[in-house]
Amino acid sequence: MSQMGRRDFLKLGALAGIATLPLSMVRIAFGKPEDDFTFAYISDSHIQHIKGNQFVRNWDMGLKRAVAETNLLVPKPDFVVFGGDLAQMGTKEELDHGAELLSALKYKTYHVMGEHDYYLDLGKYWEKLFGPQWYSFDHKGVHFVVLNSILTTDEWTFKRWPTAEQRMAEMAGLDNPNGSPFMVGEAQRKWLKEDLAKVAKTTPIVVFSHSPIQKIFKNWNFWTDDAEQVQALLKPFQKVSVVYGHVHQIQYNQIGNISFNSVMATAWPWPYPQSYVLADSHLPVLTVPMNRADPFFERDATGWQYINTRTGRLALNYELPNNTKRQVAFNAKTGKPQDMAYQDKKNRILPQDHY
Amino acid sequence: MKKILGILAFVVLAAPPAFADEFTKADMDRWQKEFDAAAKLGRKLWVNDGPVKLGTNGVACAQCHPNGANTHPETYPKFQKQLGKVAQMWEMVNWCIRNPLEGKNLAADSNEMTALLAYANSERKGVKLAPGKH
Ligand SMILES: [Fe+2]
Ligand SMILES: [Fe+2]
């Protein structure tokens, strides 16, 4: 089936209640199929409360669509990760409504904390719904680590703002100069060190964080202030991947032994940092950008992804409504992630040119 | 006739120096301040913290256009395929107000529209004009 054919099938499938999405056709074969497993990744839904029982329709639709499509995956993913920013202003209403929409998922779901979930009550209600803010688990020979990477200084968090609502609002503005750089922080780095001490250096490590654990663009907090210290803890392992949300766009990078991959938002896309000309930015040169968004199609440049894990290396499959899907996969020969269609400069297309 | 011309000439020469080609540093400072005030109001509207609300659902321009990015003021007027014509920037601003913000069009010459355009342009300082570029 062609791309178009597949998409039509999906639409029809959803309409007719056919509960399968022929995943196998787009799977990337990197080796023996018996070593494969997949998981799905949904992120940045930004459920936004208006008043009473009203929520912003556009963001609701993005999450509903991702959940419905994820439920159609065949073969079934082993689990789902929600990558943070479930809410917009961190309220109980938003987190409850988001959790309700996510409850339609037929799979075990792991949660990552985003700044929009955190800065109203410092994650208290989120913890009640989803559990601890950082933790690890093992699955089929891979060690997964979930970090809360959107913390910041105690001074900013506890001393600067007269109310919790203002603190949330100040951090919610991506380009707000009153915000503060994200960090994993000392306590969690100590925990991570101890957690990793129990893991063999040959075990593949996959880290889920909300912010990038690398320094891309400080202005919009595409940034983790103690990125180098966290990277140093991951350095002794042979295979490490970091998957992050927050940036609402496709990014990928390789730093030493660590592969970095971002995921899309279901809510809205963000401009690439170079689109803001008054500040310096460092988008990884490896990254082939997503296509520029067409504002006349509200789901354009949003999406979700399923991730194929083969001997601990990742292949991300981007499900992009009414768009050609993208695949970014680790290439064992070059030792870097690469876009499976567009990596070569001569294959790039005009909509990937952002300015 | 000669007399009348003579009087006119006299009036022109005797008037205080408030004419088009004569302005001072103080004038320039004032004009800059006026622009900055418009851009500042624009920023407030951009982040949904202005004296009026542009939309009805609480969504702000800055959610999708941080620092005004991806509004490309230097490319206007340009052909907008979805509108089927060469359009001005305010038409796309209104498009975004009507759709993601679920609000009502602003008049093209309203203070609010001027402020939004002033802000978007101020964040794009130094970029070369590229009329028509998509
Ligand atoms: Fe986000
Ligand atoms: Fe975020």
XYZ file of C-alpha atoms in Angstrom, chain A residues 46 48-50 56-59 88 174-177 217 219-220 248 268-272 274-278 292 294-297 353-355, chain B residues 43 47 56-59 62-70 72 74-75 78 80-83 92 95-96 102 119 122-125 127 133-134:
70
model
C -1.200 21.023 26.507
C -6.026 23.931 28.240
C -8.952 24.774 30.474
C -11.210 27.650 29.395
C -9.510 24.259 23.985
C -10.958 22.042 21.256
C -7.854 22.049 19.057
C -5.563 20.562 21.750
C -1.136 23.953 29.941
C 8.311 29.724 26.337
C 9.825 33.065 25.348
C 9.241 34.769 28.684
C 12.510 36.323 29.897
C 18.485 27.242 22.549
C 15.791 31.538 24.899
C 13.053 28.910 24.635
C 7.339 20.365 19.552
C 0.940 22.543 18.033
C 4.365 22.789 16.352
C 7.105 25.239 17.282
C 9.332 27.256 14.984
C 12.928 26.069 14.796
C 16.940 29.768 13.871
C 13.587 31.410 13.059
C 14.274 33.845 15.893
C 17.031 36.019 14.532
C 17.785 38.119 17.614
C 6.947 24.000 7.803
C 0.396 25.016 7.128
C -1.756 27.047 9.539
C -4.833 26.235 7.479
C -4.710 22.612 8.666
C 13.797 25.193 4.953
C 12.900 27.253 8.029
C 13.705 30.927 8.375
C 3.748 42.039 23.001
C 0.906 36.798 25.260
C -12.269 33.562 23.237
C -10.408 30.411 24.305
C -7.413 31.818 26.174
C -4.938 30.712 23.482
C 3.029 33.309 21.723
C 2.026 29.687 22.263
C 2.791 29.014 18.590
C 4.892 32.073 17.697
C 7.412 32.570 20.532
C 9.241 35.890 20.031
C 6.961 36.416 17.030
C 8.845 33.670 15.172
C 7.314 32.146 12.031
C 7.783 36.375 8.548
C 9.569 40.684 5.788
C 7.741 38.517 3.223
C 2.759 37.716 -0.540
C -1.222 33.050 0.244
C -2.433 29.968 -1.539
C -5.219 29.303 0.952
C -6.615 32.821 0.435
C -2.961 36.360 8.228
C -6.779 34.329 10.152
C -4.913 33.196 13.247
C -11.477 31.449 18.057
C 5.724 43.786 17.818
C 10.430 44.510 16.114
C 11.376 40.867 16.773
C 12.487 40.568 13.157
C 14.864 43.531 13.153
C 16.126 40.752 8.337
C 8.715 34.888 -0.444
C 6.859 31.853 0.904
